[in-house]
Short mmCIF file of N, CA and C in Angstrom, two decimals:
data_model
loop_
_atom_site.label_atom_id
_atom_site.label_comp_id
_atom_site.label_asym_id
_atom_site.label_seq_id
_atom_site.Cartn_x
_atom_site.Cartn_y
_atom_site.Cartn_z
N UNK A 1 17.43 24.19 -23.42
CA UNK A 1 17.91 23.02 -24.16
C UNK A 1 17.80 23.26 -25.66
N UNK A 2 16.72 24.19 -26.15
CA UNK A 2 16.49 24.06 -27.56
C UNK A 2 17.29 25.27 -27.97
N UNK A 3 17.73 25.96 -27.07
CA UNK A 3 18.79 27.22 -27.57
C UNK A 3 20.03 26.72 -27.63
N UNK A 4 20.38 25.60 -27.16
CA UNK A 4 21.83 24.93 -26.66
C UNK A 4 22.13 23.79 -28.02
N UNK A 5 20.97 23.12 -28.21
CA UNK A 5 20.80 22.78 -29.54
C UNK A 5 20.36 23.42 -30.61
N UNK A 6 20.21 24.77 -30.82
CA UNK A 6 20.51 25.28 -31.70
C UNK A 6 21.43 26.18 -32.32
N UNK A 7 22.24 26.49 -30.68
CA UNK A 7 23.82 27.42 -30.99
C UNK A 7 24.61 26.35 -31.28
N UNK A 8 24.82 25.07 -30.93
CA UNK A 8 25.78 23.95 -30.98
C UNK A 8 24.79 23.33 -31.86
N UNK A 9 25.51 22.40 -32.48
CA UNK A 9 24.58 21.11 -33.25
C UNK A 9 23.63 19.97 -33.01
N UNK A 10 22.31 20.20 -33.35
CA UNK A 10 21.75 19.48 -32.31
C UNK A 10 21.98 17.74 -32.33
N UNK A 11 22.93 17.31 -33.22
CA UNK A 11 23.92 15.93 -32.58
C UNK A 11 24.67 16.33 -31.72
N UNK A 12 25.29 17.26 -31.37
CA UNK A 12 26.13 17.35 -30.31
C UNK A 12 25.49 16.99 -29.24
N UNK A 13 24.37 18.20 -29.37
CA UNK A 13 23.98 17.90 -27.97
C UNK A 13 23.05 16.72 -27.72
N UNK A 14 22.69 15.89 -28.64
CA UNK A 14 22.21 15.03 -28.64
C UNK A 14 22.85 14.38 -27.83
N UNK A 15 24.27 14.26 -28.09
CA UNK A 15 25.60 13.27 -27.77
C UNK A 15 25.85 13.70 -26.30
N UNK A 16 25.42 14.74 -26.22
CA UNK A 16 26.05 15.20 -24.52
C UNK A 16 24.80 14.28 -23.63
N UNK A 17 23.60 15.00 -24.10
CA UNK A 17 22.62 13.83 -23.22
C UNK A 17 22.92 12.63 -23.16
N UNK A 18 23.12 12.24 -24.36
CA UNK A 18 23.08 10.47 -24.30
C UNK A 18 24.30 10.11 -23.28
N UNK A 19 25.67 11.01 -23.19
CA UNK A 19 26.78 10.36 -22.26
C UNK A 19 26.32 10.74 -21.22
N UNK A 20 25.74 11.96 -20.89
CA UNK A 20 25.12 12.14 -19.49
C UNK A 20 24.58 11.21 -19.27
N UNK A 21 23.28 10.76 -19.80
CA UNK A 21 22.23 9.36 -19.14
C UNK A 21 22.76 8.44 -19.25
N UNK A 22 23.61 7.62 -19.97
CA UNK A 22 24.82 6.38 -19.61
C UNK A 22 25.57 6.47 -18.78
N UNK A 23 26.34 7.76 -18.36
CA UNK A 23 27.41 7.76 -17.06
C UNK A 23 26.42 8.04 -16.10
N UNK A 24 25.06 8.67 -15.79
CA UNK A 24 24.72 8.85 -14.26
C UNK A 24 23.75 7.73 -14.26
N UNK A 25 22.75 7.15 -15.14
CA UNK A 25 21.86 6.67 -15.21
C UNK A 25 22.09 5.29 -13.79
N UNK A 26 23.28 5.23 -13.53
CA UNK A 26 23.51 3.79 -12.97
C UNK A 26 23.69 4.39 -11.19
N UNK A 27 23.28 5.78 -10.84
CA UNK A 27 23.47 6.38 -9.74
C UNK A 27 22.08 5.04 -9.17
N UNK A 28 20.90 5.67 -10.52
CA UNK A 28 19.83 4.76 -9.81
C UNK A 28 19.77 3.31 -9.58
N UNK A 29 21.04 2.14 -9.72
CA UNK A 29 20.87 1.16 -9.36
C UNK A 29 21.22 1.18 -7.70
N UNK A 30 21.31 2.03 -6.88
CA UNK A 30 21.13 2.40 -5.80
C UNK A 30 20.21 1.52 -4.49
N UNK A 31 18.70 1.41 -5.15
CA UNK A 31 17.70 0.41 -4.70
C UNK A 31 18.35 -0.36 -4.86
N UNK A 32 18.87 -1.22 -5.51
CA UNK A 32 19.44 -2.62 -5.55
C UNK A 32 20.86 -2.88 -4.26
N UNK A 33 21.38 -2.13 -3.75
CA UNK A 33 22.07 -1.92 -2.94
C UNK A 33 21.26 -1.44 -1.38
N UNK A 34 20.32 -0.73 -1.34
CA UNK A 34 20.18 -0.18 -0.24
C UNK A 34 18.56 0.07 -0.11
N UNK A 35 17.91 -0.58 1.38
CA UNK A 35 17.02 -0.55 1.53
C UNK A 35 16.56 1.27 2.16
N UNK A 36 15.59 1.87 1.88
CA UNK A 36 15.26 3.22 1.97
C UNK A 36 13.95 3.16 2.30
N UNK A 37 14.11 4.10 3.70
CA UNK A 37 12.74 4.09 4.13
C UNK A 37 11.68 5.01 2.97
N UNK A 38 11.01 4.98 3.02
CA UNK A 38 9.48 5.87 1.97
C UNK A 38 10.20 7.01 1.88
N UNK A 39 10.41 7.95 3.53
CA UNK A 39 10.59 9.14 3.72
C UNK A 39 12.14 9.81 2.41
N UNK A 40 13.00 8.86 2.91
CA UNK A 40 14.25 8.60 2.56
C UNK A 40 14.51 8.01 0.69
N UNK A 41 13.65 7.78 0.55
CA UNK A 41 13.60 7.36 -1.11
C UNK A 41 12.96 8.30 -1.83
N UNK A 42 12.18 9.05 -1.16
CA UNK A 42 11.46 10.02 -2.10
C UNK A 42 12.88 11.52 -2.27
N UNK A 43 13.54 11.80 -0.86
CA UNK A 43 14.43 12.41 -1.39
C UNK A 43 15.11 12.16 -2.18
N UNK A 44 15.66 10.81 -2.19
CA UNK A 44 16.43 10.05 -3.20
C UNK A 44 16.08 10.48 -4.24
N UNK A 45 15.36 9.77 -4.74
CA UNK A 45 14.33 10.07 -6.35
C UNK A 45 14.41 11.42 -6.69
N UNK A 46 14.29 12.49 -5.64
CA UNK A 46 14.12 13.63 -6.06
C UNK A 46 15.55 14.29 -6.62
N UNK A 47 16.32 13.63 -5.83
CA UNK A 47 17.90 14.09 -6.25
C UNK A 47 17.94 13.79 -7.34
N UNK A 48 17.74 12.28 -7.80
CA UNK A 48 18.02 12.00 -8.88
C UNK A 48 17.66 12.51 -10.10
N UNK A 49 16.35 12.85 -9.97
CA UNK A 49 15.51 13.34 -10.79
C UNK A 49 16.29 14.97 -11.15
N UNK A 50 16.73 15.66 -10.57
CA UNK A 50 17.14 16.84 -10.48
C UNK A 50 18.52 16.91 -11.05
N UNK A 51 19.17 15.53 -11.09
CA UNK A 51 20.49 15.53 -11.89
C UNK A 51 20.04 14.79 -13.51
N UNK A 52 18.68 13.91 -14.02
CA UNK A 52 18.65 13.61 -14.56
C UNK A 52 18.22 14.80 -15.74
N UNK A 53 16.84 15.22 -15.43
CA UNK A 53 15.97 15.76 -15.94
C UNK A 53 16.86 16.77 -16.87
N UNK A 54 17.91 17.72 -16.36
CA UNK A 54 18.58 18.80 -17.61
C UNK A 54 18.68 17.48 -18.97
N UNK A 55 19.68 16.76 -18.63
CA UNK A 55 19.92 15.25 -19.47
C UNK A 55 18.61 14.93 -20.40
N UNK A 56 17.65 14.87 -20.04
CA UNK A 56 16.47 14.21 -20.86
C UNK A 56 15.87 15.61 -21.67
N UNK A 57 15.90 16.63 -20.84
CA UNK A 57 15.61 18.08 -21.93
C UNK A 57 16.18 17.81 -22.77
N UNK A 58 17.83 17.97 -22.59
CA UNK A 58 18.34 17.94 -23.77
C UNK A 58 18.49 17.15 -24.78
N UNK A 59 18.59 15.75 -24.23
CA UNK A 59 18.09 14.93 -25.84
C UNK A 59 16.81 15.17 -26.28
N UNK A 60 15.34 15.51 -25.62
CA UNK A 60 13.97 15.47 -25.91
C UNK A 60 14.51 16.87 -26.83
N UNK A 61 14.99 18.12 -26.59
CA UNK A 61 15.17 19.21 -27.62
C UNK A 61 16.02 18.84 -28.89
N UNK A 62 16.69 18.32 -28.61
CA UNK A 62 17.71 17.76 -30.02
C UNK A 62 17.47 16.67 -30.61
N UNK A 63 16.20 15.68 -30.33
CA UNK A 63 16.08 14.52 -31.28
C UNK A 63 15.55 15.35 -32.53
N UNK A 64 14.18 15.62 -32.71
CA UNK A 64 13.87 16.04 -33.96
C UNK A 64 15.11 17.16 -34.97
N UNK A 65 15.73 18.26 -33.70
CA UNK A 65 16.09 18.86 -35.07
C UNK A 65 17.04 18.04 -35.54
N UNK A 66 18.05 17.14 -34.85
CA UNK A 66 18.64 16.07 -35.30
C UNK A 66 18.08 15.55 -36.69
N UNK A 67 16.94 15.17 -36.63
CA UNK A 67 16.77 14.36 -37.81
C UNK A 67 16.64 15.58 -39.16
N UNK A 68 15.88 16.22 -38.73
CA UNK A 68 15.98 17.62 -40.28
C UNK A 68 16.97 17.54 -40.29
N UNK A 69 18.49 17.66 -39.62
CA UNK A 69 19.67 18.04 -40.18
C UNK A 69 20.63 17.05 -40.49
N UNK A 70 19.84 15.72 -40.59
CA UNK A 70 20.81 14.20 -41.05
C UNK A 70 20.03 14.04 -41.75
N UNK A 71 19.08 14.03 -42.34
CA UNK A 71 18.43 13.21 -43.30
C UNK A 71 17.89 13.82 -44.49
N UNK A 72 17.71 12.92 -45.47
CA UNK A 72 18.01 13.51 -46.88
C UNK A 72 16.41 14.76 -46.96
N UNK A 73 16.79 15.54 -47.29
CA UNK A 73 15.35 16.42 -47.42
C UNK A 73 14.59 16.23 -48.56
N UNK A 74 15.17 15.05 -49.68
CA UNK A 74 13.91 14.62 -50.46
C UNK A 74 12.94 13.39 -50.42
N UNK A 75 13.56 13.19 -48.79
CA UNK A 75 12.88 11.94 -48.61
C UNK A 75 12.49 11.85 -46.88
N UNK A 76 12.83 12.97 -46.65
CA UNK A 76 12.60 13.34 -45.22
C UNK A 76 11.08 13.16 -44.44
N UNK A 77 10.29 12.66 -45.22
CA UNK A 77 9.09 12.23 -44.72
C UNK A 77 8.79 10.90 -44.40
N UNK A 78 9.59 10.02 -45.63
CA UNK A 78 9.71 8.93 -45.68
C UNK A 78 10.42 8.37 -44.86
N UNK A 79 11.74 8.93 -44.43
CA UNK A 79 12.50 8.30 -43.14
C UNK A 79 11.65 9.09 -42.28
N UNK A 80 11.22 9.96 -41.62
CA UNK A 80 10.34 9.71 -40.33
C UNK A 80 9.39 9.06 -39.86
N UNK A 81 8.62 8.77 -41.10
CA UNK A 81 7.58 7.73 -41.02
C UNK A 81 8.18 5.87 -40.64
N UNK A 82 9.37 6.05 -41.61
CA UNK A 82 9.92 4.65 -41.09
C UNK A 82 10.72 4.52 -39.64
N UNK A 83 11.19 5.62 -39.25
CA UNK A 83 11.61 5.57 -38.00
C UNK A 83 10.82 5.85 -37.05
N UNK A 84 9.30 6.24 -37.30
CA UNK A 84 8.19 6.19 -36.29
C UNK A 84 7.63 4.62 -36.04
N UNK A 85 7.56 3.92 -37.52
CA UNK A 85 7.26 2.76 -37.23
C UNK A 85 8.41 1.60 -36.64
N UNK A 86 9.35 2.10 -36.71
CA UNK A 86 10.98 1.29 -36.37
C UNK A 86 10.61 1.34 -35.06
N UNK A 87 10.39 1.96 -34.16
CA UNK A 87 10.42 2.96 -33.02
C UNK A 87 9.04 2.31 -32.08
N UNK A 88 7.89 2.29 -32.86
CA UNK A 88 7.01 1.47 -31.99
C UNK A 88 6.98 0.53 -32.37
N UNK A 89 7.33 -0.78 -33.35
CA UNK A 89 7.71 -1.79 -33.45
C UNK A 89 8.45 -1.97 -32.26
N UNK A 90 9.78 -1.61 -32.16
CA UNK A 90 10.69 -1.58 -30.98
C UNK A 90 10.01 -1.59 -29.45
N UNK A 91 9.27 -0.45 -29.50
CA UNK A 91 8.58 -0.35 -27.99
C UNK A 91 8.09 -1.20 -27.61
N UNK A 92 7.02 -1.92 -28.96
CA UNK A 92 6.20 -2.81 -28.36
C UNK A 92 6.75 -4.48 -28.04
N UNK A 93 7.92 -4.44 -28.71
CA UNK A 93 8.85 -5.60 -28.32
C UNK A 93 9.66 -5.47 -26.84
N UNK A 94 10.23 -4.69 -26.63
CA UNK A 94 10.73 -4.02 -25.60
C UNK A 94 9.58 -4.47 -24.30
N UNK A 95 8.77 -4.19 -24.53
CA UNK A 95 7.80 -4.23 -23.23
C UNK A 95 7.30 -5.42 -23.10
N UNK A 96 7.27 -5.98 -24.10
CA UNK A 96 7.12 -7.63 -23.88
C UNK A 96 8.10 -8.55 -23.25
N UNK A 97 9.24 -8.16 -24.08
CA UNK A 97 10.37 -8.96 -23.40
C UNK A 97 10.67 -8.36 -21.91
N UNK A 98 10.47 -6.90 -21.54
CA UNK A 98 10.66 -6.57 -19.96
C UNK A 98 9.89 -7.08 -18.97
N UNK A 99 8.11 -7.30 -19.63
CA UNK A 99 7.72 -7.96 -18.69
C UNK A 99 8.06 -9.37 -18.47
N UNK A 100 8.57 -9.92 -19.79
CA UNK A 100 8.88 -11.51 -19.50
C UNK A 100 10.57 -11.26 -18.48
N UNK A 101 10.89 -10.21 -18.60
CA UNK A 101 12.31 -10.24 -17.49
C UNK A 101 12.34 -9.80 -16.21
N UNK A 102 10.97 -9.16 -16.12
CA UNK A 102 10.60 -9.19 -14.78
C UNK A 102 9.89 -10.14 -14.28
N UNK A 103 9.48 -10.64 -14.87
CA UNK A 103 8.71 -11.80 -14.06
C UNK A 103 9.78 -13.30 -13.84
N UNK A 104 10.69 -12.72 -14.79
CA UNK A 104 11.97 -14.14 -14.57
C UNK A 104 12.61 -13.49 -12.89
N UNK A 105 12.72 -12.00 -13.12
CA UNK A 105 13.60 -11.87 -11.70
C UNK A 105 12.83 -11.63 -10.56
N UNK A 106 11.15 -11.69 -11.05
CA UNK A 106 10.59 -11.91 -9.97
C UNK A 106 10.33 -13.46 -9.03
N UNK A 107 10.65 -14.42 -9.64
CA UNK A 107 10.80 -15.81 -9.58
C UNK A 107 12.14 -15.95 -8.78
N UNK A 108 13.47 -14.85 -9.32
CA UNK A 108 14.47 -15.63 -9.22
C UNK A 108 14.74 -15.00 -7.25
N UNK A 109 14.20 -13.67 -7.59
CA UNK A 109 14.47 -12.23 -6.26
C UNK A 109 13.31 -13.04 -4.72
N UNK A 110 12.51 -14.03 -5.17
CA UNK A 110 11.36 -14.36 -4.41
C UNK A 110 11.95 -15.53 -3.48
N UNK A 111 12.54 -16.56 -4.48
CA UNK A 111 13.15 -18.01 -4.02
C UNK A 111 15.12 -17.40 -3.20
N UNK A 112 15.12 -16.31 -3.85
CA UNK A 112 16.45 -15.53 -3.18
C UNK A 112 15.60 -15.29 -1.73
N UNK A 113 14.39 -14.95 -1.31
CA UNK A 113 14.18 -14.49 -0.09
C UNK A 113 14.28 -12.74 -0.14
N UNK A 114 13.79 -12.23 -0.95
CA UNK A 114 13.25 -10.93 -0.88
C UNK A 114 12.69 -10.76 -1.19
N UNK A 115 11.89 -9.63 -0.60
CA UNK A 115 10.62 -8.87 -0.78
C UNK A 115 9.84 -8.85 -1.77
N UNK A 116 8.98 -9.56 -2.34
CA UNK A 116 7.57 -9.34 -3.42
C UNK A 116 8.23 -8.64 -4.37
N UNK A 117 7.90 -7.28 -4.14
CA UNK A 117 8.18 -6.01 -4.88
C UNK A 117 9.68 -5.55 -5.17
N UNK A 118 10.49 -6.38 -4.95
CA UNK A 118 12.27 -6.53 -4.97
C UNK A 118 12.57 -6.35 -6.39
N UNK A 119 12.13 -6.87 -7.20
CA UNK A 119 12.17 -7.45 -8.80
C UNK A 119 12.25 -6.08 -9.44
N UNK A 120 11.11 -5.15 -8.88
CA UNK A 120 11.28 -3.40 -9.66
C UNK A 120 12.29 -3.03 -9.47
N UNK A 121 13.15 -3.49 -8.45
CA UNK A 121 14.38 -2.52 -8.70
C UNK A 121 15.84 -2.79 -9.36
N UNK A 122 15.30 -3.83 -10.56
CA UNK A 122 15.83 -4.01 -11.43
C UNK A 122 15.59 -3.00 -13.25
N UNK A 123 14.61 -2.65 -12.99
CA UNK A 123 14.11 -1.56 -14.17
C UNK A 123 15.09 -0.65 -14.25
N UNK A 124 15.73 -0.04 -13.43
CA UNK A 124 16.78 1.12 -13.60
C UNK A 124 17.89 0.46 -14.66
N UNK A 125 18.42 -0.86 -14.12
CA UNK A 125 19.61 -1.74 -15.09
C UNK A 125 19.16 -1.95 -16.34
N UNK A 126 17.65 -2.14 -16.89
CA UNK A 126 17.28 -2.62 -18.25
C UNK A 126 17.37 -1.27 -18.36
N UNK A 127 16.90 -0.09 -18.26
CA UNK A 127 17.16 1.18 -19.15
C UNK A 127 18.70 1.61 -19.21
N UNK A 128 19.58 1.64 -18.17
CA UNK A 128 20.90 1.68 -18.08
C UNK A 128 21.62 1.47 -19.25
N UNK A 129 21.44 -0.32 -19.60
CA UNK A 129 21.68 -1.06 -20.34
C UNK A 129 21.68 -0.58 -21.79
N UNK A 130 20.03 -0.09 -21.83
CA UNK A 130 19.10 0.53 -23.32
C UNK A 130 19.88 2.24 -23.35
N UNK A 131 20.30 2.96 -22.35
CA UNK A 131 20.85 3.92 -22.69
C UNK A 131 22.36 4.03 -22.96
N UNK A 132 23.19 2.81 -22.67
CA UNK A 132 24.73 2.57 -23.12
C UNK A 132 24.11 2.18 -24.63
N UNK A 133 23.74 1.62 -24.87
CA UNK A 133 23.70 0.58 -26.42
C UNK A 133 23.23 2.27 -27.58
N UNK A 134 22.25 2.81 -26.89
CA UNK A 134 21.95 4.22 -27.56
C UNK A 134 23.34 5.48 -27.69
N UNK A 135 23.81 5.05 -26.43
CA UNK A 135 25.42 6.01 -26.88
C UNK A 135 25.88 5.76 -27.80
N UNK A 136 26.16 4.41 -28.18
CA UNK A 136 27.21 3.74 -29.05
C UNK A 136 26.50 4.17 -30.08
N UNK A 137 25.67 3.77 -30.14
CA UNK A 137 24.95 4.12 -32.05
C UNK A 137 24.98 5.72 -31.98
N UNK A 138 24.88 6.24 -31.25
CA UNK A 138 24.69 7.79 -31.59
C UNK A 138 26.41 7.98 -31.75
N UNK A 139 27.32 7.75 -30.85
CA UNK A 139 29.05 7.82 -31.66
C UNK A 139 29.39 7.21 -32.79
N UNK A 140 28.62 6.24 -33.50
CA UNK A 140 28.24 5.58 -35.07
C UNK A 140 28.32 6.84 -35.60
N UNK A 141 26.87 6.81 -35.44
CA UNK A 141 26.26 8.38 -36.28
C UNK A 141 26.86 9.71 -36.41
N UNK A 142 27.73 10.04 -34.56
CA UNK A 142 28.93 10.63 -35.14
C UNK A 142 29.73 11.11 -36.28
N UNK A 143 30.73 9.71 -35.87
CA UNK A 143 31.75 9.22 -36.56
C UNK A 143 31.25 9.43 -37.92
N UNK A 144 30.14 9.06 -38.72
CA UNK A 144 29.81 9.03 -39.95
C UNK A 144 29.38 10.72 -40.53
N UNK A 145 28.81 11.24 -39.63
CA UNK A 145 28.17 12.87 -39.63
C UNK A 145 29.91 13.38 -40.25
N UNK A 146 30.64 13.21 -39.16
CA UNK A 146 32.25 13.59 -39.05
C UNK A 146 32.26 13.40 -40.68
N UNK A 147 32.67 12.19 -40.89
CA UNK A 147 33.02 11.63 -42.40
C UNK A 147 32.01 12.50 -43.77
N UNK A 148 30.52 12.51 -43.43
CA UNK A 148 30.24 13.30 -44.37
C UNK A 148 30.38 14.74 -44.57
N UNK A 149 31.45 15.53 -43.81
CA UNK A 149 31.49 16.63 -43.89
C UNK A 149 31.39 17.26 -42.72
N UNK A 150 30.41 16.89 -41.44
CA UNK A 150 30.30 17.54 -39.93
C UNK A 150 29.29 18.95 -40.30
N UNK A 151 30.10 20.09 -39.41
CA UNK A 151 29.46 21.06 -39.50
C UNK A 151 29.44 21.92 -40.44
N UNK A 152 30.50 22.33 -41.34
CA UNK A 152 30.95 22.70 -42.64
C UNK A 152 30.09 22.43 -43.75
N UNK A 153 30.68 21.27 -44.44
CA UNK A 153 29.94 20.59 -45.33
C UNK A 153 29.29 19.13 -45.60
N UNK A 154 28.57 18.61 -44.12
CA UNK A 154 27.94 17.89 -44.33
C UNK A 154 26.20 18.25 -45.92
N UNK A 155 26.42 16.96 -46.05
CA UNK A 155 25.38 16.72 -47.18
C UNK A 155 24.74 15.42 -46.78
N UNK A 156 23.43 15.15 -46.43
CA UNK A 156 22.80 13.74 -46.36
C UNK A 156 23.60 12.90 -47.97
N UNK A 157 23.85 11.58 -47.69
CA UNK A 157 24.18 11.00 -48.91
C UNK A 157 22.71 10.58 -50.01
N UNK A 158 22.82 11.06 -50.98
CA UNK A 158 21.50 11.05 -52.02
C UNK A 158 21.05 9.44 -52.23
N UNK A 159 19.62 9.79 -52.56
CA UNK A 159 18.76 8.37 -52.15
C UNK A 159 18.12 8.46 -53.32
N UNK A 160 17.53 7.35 -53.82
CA UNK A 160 16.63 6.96 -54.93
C UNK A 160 17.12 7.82 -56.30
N UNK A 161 15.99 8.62 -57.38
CA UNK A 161 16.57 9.10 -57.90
C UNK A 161 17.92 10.33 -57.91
N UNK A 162 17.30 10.82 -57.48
CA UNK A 162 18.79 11.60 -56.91
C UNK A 162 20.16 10.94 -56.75
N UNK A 163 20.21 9.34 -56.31
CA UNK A 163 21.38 9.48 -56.54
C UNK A 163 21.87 8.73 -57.66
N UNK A 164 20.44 8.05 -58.59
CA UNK A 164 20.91 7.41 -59.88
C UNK A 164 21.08 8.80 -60.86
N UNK A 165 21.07 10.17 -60.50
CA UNK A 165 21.19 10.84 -60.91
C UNK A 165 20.18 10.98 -62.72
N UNK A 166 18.89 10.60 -61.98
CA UNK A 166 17.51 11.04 -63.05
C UNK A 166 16.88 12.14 -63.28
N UNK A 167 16.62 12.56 -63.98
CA UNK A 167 15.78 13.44 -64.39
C UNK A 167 14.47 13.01 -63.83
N UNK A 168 14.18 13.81 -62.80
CA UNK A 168 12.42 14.03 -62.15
C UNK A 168 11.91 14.62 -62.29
N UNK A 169 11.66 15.63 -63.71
CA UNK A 169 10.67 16.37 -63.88
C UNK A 169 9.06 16.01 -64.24
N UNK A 170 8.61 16.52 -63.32
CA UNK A 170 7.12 16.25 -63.58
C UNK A 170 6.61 16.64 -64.94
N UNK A 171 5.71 15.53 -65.40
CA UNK A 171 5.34 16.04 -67.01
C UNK A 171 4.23 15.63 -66.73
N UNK A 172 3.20 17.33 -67.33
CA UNK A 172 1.61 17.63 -67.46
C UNK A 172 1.06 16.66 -68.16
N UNK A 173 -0.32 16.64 -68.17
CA UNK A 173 -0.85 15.80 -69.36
C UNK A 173 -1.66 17.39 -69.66
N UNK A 174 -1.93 17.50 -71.16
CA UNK A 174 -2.38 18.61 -71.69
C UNK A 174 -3.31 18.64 -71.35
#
C-alpha cells in the first residue's frame, strides 16, 4: 500500500480506498437482512474482512503522506496539530451521538419484536453513511488539488506571512 502510494499520488490512492469502502462497505448491511448461524457469520465476516482490509491499508498508507503533500510546509505543524484536535473533537462527538442512536434503535428494533442484540446490526449503516460523506470531501479536495496544479505543479496556497508577502527575517539581539 505504501509503495502504491508512493508510485501514484498518495491522494489518489487515498481516493481509491475511500470509493472502495463506500461502494463495498454496504456488502456488510447483510445482518440486517439475514439471520446467520455463529458458524455461518464468522465465515461471513471473514469474507468480508478479506475484501475490506486491502481498502483500509490503503487509505491507513496514504493519509499522512497525503497531508505532507497538501499542506503548506510553513505551517505544516500547525495544520496537523489542528486536524489532530478537529479529529478527536469529532470522535468524541461521534460516539456520543452513536450511542444515543443506538439506544434509539434499540427501543425502536425491541417494540418491532426483535432480538435484544438486533440494534448492532445497524453500526455497519452509521459507518457506511460516515464513509460516503468522506468520499465526497476527499473528491472536494480533488477537484481543488486538480485546480492548484495536481501532479505537475501543485503548490499549497500561502498562509500568514507568506502570503501577505513579509519579510520574516529573524533579527539577533547583539
Amino acid at each position: 500500500a505504501g509503495m502504491l502510494s508512493d508510485k501514484k499520488h498518495p491522494l489518489r490512492t487515498l481516493l481509491i480506498g475511500a470509493t472502495g469502502m463506500a461502494l463495498l462497505y454496504p456488502l456488510r448491511l447483510v445482518y440486517l437482512f439475514v439471520d446467520f448461524t455463529p458458524q455461518t457469520a464468522y465465515k461471513v465476516e471473514f469474507a468480508l474482512a478479506l475484501v475490506l482490509m486491502p481498502l483500509i491499508a490503503i487509505s491507513s498508507a496514504s493519509g499522512l503522506p497525503t497531508f505532507m503533500r497538501l499542506l503548506p510546509a510553513e505551517r505544516y505543524g500547525q495544520y496537523c496539530a489542528a486536524q489532530a484536535l478537529v479529529c478527536s473533537a469529532a470522535t468524541i462527538a461521534a460516539g456520543v451521538i452513536a450511542g444515543g442512536l443506538l439506544d434509539l434503535m434499540k427501543g425502536i428494533t425491541m417494540s418491532a419484536g426483535k432480538p435484544e442484540s438486533y440494534y448492532y446490526r445497524f453500526v455497519p449503516a452509521w459507518t457506511w453513511f460516515f464513509h460516503t460523506i468522506g468520499l465526497v470531501l476527499m473528491l472536494v479536495v480533488y477537484r481543488y488539488w486538480k485546480q492548484y496544479g495536481g501532479d505537475e505543479k501543485y503548490q499549497a496556497p500561502a498562509v500568514g506571512c507568506v502570503a501577505k508577502r513579509e519579510n520574516v527575517t529573524a533579527k539577533t539581539e547583539p
